[in-house]
GROMACS .gro file of C-alpha atoms in nm:
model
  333
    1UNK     CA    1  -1.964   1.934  -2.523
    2UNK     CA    2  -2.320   1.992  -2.396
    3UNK     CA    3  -2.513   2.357  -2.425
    4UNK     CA    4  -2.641   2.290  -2.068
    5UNK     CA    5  -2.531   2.626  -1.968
    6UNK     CA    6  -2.724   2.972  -1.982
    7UNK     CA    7  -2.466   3.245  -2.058
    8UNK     CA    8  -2.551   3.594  -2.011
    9UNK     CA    9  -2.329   3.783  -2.211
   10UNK     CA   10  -2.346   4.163  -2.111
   11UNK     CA   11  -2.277   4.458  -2.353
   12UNK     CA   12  -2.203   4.822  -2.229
   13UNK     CA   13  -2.299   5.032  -2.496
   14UNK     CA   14  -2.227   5.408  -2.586
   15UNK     CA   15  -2.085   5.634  -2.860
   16UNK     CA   16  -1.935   5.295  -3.045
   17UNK     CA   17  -2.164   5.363  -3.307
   18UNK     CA   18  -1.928   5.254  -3.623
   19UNK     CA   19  -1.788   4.921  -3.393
   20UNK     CA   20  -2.123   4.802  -3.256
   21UNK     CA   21  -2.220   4.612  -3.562
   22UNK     CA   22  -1.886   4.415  -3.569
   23UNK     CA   23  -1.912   4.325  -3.208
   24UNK     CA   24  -2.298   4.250  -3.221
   25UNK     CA   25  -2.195   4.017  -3.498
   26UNK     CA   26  -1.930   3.847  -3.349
   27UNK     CA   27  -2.171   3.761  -3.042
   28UNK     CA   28  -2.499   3.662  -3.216
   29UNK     CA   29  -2.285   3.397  -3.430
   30UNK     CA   30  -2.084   3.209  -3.193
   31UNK     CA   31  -2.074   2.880  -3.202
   32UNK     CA   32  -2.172   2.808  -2.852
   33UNK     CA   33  -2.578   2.909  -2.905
   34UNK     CA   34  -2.718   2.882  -2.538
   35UNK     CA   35  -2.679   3.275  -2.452
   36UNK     CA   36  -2.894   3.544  -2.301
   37UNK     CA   37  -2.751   3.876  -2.493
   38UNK     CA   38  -2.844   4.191  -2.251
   39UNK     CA   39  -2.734   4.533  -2.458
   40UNK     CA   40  -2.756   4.784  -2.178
   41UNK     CA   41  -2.731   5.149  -2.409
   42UNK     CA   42  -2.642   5.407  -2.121
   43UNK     CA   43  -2.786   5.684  -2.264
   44UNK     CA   44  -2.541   5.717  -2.621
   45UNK     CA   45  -2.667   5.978  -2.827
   46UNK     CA   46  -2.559   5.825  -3.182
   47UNK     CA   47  -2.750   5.530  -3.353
   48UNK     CA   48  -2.648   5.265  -3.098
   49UNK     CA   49  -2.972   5.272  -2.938
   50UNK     CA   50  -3.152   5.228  -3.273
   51UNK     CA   51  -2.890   4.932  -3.402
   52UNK     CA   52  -2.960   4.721  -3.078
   53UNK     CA   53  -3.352   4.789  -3.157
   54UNK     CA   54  -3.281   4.647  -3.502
   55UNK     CA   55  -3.073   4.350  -3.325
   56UNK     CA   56  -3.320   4.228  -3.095
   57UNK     CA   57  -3.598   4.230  -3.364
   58UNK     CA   58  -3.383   3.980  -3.538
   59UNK     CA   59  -3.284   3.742  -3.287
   60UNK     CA   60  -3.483   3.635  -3.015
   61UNK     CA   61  -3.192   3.581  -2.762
   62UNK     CA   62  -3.141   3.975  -2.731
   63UNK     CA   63  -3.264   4.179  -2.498
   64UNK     CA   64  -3.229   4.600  -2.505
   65UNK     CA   65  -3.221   4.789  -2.198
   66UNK     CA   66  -3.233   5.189  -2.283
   67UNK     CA   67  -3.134   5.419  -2.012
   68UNK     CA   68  -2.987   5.767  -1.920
   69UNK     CA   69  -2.607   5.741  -1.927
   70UNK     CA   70  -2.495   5.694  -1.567
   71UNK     CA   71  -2.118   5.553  -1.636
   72UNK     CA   72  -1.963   5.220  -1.753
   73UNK     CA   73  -2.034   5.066  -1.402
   74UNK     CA   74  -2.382   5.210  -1.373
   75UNK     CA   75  -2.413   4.985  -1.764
   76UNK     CA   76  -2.274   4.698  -1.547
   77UNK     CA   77  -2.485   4.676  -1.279
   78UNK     CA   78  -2.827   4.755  -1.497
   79UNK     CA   79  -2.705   4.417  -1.710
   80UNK     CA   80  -2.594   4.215  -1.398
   81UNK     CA   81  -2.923   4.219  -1.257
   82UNK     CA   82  -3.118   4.151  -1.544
   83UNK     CA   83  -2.961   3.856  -1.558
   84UNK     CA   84  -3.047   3.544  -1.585
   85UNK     CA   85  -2.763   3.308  -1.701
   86UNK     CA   86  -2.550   3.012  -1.526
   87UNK     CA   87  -2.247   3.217  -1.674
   88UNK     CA   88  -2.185   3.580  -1.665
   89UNK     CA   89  -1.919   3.774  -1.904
   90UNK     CA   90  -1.918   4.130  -2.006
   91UNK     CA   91  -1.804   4.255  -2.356
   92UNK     CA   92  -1.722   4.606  -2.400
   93UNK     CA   93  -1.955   4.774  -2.742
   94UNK     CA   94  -1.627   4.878  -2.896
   95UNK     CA   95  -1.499   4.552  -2.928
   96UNK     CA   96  -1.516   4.180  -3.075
   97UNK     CA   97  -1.484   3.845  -2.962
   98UNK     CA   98  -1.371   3.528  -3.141
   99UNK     CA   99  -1.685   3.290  -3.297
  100UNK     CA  100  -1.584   2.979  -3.079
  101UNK     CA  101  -1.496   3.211  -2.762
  102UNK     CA  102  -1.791   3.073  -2.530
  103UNK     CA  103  -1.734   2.711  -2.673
  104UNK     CA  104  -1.388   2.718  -2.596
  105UNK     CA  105  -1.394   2.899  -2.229
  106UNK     CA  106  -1.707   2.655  -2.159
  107UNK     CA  107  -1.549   2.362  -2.267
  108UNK     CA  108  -1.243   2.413  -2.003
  109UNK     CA  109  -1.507   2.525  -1.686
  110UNK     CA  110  -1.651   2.150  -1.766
  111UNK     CA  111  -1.283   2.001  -1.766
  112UNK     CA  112  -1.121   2.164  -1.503
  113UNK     CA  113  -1.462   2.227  -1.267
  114UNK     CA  114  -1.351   2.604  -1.210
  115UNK     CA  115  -1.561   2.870  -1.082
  116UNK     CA  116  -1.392   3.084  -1.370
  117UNK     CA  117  -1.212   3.069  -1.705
  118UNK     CA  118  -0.998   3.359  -1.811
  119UNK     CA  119  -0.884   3.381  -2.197
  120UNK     CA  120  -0.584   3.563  -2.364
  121UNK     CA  121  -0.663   3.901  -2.549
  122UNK     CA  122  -0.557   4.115  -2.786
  123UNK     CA  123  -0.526   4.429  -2.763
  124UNK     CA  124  -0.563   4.684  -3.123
  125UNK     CA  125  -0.605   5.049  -3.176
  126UNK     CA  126  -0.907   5.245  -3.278
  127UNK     CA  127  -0.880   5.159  -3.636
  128UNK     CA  128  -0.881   4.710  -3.650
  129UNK     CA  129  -0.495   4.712  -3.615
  130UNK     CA  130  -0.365   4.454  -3.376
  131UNK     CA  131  -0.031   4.557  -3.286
  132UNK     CA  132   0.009   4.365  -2.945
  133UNK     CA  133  -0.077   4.056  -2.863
  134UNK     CA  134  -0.109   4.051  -2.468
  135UNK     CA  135   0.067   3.739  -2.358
  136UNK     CA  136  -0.139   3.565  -2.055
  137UNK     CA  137   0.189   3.543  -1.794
  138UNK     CA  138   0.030   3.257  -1.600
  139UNK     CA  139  -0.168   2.980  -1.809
  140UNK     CA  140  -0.313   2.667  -1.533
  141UNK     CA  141  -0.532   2.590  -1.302
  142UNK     CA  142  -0.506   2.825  -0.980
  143UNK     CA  143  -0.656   2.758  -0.620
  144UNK     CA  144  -0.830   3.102  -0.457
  145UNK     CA  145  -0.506   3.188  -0.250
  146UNK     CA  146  -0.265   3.160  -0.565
  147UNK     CA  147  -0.522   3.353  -0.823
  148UNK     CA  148  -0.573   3.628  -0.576
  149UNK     CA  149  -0.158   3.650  -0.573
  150UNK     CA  150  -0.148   3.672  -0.927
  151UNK     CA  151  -0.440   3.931  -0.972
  152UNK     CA  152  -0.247   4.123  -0.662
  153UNK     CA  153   0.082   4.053  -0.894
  154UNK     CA  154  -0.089   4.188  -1.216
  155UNK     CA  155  -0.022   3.864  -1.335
  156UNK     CA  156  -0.377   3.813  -1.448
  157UNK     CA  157  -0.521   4.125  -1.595
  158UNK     CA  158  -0.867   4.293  -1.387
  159UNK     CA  159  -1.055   4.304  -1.719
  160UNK     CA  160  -1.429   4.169  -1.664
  161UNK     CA  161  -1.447   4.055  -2.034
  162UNK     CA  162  -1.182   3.817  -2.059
  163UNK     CA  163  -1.354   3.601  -1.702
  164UNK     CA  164  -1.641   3.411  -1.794
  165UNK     CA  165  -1.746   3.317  -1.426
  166UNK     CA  166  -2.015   3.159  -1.260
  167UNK     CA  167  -2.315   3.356  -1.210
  168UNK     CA  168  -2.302   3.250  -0.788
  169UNK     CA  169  -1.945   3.467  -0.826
  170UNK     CA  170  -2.159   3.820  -0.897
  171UNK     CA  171  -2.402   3.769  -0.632
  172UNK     CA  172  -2.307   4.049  -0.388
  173UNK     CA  173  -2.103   4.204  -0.655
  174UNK     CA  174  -2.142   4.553  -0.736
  175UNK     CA  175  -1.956   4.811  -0.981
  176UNK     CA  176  -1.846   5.165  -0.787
  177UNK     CA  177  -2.093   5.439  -0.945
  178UNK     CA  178  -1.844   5.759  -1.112
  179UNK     CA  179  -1.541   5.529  -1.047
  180UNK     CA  180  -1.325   5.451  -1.328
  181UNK     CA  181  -1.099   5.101  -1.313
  182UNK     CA  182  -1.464   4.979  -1.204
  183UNK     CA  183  -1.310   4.622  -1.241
  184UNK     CA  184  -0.976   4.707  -0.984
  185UNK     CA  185  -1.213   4.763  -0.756
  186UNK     CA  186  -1.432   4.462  -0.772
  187UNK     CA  187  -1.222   4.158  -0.936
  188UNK     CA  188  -1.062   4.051  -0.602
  189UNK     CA  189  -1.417   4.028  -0.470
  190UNK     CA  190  -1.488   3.796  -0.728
  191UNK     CA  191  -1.158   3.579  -0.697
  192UNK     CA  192  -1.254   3.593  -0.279
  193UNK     CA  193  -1.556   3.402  -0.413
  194UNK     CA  194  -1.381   3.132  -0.611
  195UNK     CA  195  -1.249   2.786  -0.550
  196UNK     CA  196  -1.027   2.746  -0.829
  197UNK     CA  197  -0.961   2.965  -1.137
  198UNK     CA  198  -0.855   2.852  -1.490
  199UNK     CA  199  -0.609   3.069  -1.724
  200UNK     CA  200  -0.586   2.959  -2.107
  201UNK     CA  201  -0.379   3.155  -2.314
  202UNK     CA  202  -0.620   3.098  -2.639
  203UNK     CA  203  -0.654   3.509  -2.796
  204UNK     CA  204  -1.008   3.482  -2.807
  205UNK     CA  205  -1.109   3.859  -2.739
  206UNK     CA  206  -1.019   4.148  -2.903
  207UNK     CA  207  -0.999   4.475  -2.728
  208UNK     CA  208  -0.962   4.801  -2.889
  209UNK     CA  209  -0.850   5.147  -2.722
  210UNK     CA  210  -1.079   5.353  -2.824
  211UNK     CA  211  -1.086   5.689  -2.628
  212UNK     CA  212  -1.433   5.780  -2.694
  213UNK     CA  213  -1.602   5.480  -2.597
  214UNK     CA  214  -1.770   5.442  -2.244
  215UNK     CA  215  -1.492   5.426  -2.011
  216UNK     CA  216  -1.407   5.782  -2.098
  217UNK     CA  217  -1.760   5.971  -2.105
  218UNK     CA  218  -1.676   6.231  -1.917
  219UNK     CA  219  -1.472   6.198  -1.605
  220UNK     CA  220  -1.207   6.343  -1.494
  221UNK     CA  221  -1.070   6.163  -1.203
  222UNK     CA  222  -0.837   5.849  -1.327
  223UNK     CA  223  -0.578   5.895  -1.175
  224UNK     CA  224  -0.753   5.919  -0.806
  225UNK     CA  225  -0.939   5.606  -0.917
  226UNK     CA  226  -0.665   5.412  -0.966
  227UNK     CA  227  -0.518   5.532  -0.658
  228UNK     CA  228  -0.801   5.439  -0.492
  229UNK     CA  229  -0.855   5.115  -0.674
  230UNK     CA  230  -0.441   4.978  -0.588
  231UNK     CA  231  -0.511   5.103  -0.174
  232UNK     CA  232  -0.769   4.826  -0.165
  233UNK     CA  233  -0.566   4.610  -0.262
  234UNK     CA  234  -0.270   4.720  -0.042
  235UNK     CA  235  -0.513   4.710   0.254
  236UNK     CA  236  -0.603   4.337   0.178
  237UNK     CA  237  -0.234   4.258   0.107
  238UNK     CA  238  -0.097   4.403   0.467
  239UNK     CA  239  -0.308   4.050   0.628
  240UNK     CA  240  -0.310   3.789   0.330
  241UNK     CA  241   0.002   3.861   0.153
  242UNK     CA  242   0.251   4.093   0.323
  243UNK     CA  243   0.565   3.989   0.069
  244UNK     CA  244   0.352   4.223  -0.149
  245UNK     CA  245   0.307   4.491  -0.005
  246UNK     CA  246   0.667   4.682  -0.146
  247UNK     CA  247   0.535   4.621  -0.478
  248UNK     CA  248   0.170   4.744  -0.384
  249UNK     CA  249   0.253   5.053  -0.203
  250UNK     CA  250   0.518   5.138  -0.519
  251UNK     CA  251   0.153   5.150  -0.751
  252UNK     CA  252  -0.044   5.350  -0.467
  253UNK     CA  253   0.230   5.620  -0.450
  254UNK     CA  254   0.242   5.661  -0.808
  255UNK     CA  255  -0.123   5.726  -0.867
  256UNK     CA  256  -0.226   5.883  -0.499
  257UNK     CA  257   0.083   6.127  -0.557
  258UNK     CA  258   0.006   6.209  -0.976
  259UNK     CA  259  -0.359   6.319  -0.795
  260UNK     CA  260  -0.202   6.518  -0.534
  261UNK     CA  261   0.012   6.699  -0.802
  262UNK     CA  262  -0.325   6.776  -1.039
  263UNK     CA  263  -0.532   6.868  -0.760
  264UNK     CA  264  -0.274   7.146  -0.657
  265UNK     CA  265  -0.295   7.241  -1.006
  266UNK     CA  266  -0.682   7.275  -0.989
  267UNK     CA  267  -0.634   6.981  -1.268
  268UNK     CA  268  -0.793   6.758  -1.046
  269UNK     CA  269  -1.192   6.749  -0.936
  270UNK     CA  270  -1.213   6.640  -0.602
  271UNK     CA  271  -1.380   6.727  -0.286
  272UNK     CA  272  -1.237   6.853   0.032
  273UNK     CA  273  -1.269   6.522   0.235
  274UNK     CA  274  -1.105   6.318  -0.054
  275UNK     CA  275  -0.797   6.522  -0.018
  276UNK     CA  276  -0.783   6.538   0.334
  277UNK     CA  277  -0.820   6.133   0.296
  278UNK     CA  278  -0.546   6.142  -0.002
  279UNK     CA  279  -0.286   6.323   0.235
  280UNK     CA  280  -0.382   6.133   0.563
  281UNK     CA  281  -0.282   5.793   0.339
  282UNK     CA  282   0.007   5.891   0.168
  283UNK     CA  283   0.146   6.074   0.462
  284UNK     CA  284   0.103   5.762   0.694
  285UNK     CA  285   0.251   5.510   0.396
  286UNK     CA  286   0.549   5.719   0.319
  287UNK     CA  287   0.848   5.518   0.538
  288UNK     CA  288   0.685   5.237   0.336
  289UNK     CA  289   0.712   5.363  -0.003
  290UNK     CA  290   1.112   5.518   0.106
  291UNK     CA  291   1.157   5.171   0.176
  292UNK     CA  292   1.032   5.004  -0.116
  293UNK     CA  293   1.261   4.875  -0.387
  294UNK     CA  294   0.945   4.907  -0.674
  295UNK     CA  295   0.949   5.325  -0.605
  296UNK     CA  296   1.188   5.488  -0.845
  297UNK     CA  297   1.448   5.743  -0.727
  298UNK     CA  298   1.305   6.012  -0.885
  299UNK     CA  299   1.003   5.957  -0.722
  300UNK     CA  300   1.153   5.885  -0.385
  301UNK     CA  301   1.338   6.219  -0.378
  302UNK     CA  302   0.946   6.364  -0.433
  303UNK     CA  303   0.828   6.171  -0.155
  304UNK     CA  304   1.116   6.277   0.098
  305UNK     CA  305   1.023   6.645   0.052
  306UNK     CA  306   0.656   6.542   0.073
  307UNK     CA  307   0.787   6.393   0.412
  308UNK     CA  308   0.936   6.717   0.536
  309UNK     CA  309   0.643   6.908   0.478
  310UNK     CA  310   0.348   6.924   0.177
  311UNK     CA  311   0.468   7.294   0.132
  312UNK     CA  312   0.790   7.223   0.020
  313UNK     CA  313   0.704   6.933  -0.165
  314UNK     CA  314   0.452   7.189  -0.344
  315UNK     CA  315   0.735   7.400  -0.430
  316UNK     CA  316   0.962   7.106  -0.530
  317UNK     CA  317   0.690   6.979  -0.789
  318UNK     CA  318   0.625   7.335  -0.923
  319UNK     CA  319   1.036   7.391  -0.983
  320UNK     CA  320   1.031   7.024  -1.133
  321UNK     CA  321   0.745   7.097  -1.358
  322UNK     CA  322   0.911   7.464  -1.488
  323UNK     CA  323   1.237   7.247  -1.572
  324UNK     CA  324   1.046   6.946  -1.751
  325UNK     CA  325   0.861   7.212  -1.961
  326UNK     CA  326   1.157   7.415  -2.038
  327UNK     CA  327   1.362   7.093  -2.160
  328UNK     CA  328   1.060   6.974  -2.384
  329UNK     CA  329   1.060   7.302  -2.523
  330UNK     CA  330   1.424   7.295  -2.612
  331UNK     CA  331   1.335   6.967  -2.757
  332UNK     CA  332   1.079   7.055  -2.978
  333UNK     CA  333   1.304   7.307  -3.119
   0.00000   0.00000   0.00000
């Protein structure tokens, strides 16, 4: 296999100080050698900025980009146009990849001529342990209309640093700024772009949940985000694929009304407009979501009083949420 290929491997960086070394390691010694390594630090106020200094000094193929911490897509965008690749893959700081990774998802672009490779993953906790290996459900080679099924399906997971992708794919790609699920939002746009997609189900990447990395600096609003993030793809799904759209509008419910609940329970920050937005959508989808065999009971009886009025249904969570804390307080006894 030839090295013909520039790959700009991207690392969002912040608060990962005691993983960055591992995963910084894991990068600089692949066996695949052709890379461009961007370390975007947004802003983390531990000794990640000085360990990518001390990285770059000793290899020639890194580049360090320091800047005020604007959010995990803010990091994403600041790397995507500094680069300068063929190939473009992200890799999260808290996290490590396999040493023959790139050689192995390069290696398959040349065979099958895909616009993207996606690898297998597995998934460990804070502390190295790899409980759960995440079983790829659809291994092949996919044409755009089937790959955006399966990424509609959940089939294929909307992780950025499992894709390694053609660099043409991120051209009018851009990360939502203060979103979280930044990659919801923008991996159909880069399956829209594709010809043909390749899924291998080699574990090549190993992602750990660590809930003081990046994706949790500071902001609040997940559950809207997600919300947000599964309407998209409900909206596309209503002209390219209506056989989804029961299972779509089940997700959208589930998220849009959790961030209904907090926000009546001042858990939630949003502005005016995004509620008024919230309610318009839910309250125009709910027949749908009634109707929909992927919306559990319990939450369907929710969503009829939320049809009758948004007072009642107010009243109705309030009285649910009294009874779920009084029977996990008789548990706990």
């Amino acid at each position: 296999m030839s090295q013909e290929y520039k790959i700009s491997v991207i690392v969002c960086i912040y608060k990962v100080e005691q993983y960055l070394r591992q995963c910084l390691d894991s990068i600089v010694n692949q066996t695949y050698t052709n890379l461009e390594i961007i370390l975007v630090d947004d802003g983390s106020p531990d000794n990640c900025p000085k360990i990518c200094d001390q990285y770059a000094e000793q290899d020639s193929r890194i580049r360090v980009i320091h800047k005020s911490n604007g959010g995990l897509s803010d990091a994403k965008n600041t790397g995507l146009a500094a680069a300068t690749g063929d190939l473009i893959i992200y890799v999260d700081g808290d996290d490590y990849i396999s040493l023959d990774m790139y050689t192995i998802m390069v290696s398959n672009l040349e065979q099958t001529k895909s616009d993207m490779v996606i690898c297998d993953f597995y998934r460990m906790t804070p502390d190295g342990n790899i409980p759960e290996h995440n079983q790829i459900d659809k291994a092949g080679i996919f044409d755009q209309s089937e790959a955006m099924r399966l990424i509609l399906m959940e089939k294929i997971s909307n992780y950025s640093w499992n894709k390694l992708c053609k660099a043409i794919l991120y051209e009018k790609v851009k990360f939502p700024i203060g979103q979280n699920f930044e990659d919801i939002h923008q991996i159909m746009n880069l399956f829209a772009n594709c010809e043909s997609v390749s899924c291998i189900d080699d574990c090549l990447y190993y992602y750990r949940t660590n809930f003081q990395g990046i994706t949790h600096s500071g902001y609040p609003r997940g559950s809207f985000d997600l919300y947000l993030a599964y309407q998209k793809k409900l909206e596309y799904a209503k002209t390219e694929y209506p056989e989804l759209i029961d299972l779509l509008v089940g997700k959208v419910f589930r998220n849009g009304l959790g961030s209904y609940n907090k926000f009546n329970n001042l858990l939630l920050e949003l502005k005016q407009d995004e509620v008024d937005e919230l309610f318009q959508y839910l309250w125009q989808h709910r027949k749908l979501a009634l109707r929909s065999p992927h919306v559990p009971l319990k939450r369907k009886i929710a969503l009829w009083f939320f049809s009758l009025n948004p007072k009642i249904y107010r009243g109705y969570y309030r009285f649910s949420r009294i009874i779920y804390q009084i029977r996990m307080g008789i548990k706990d006894k």
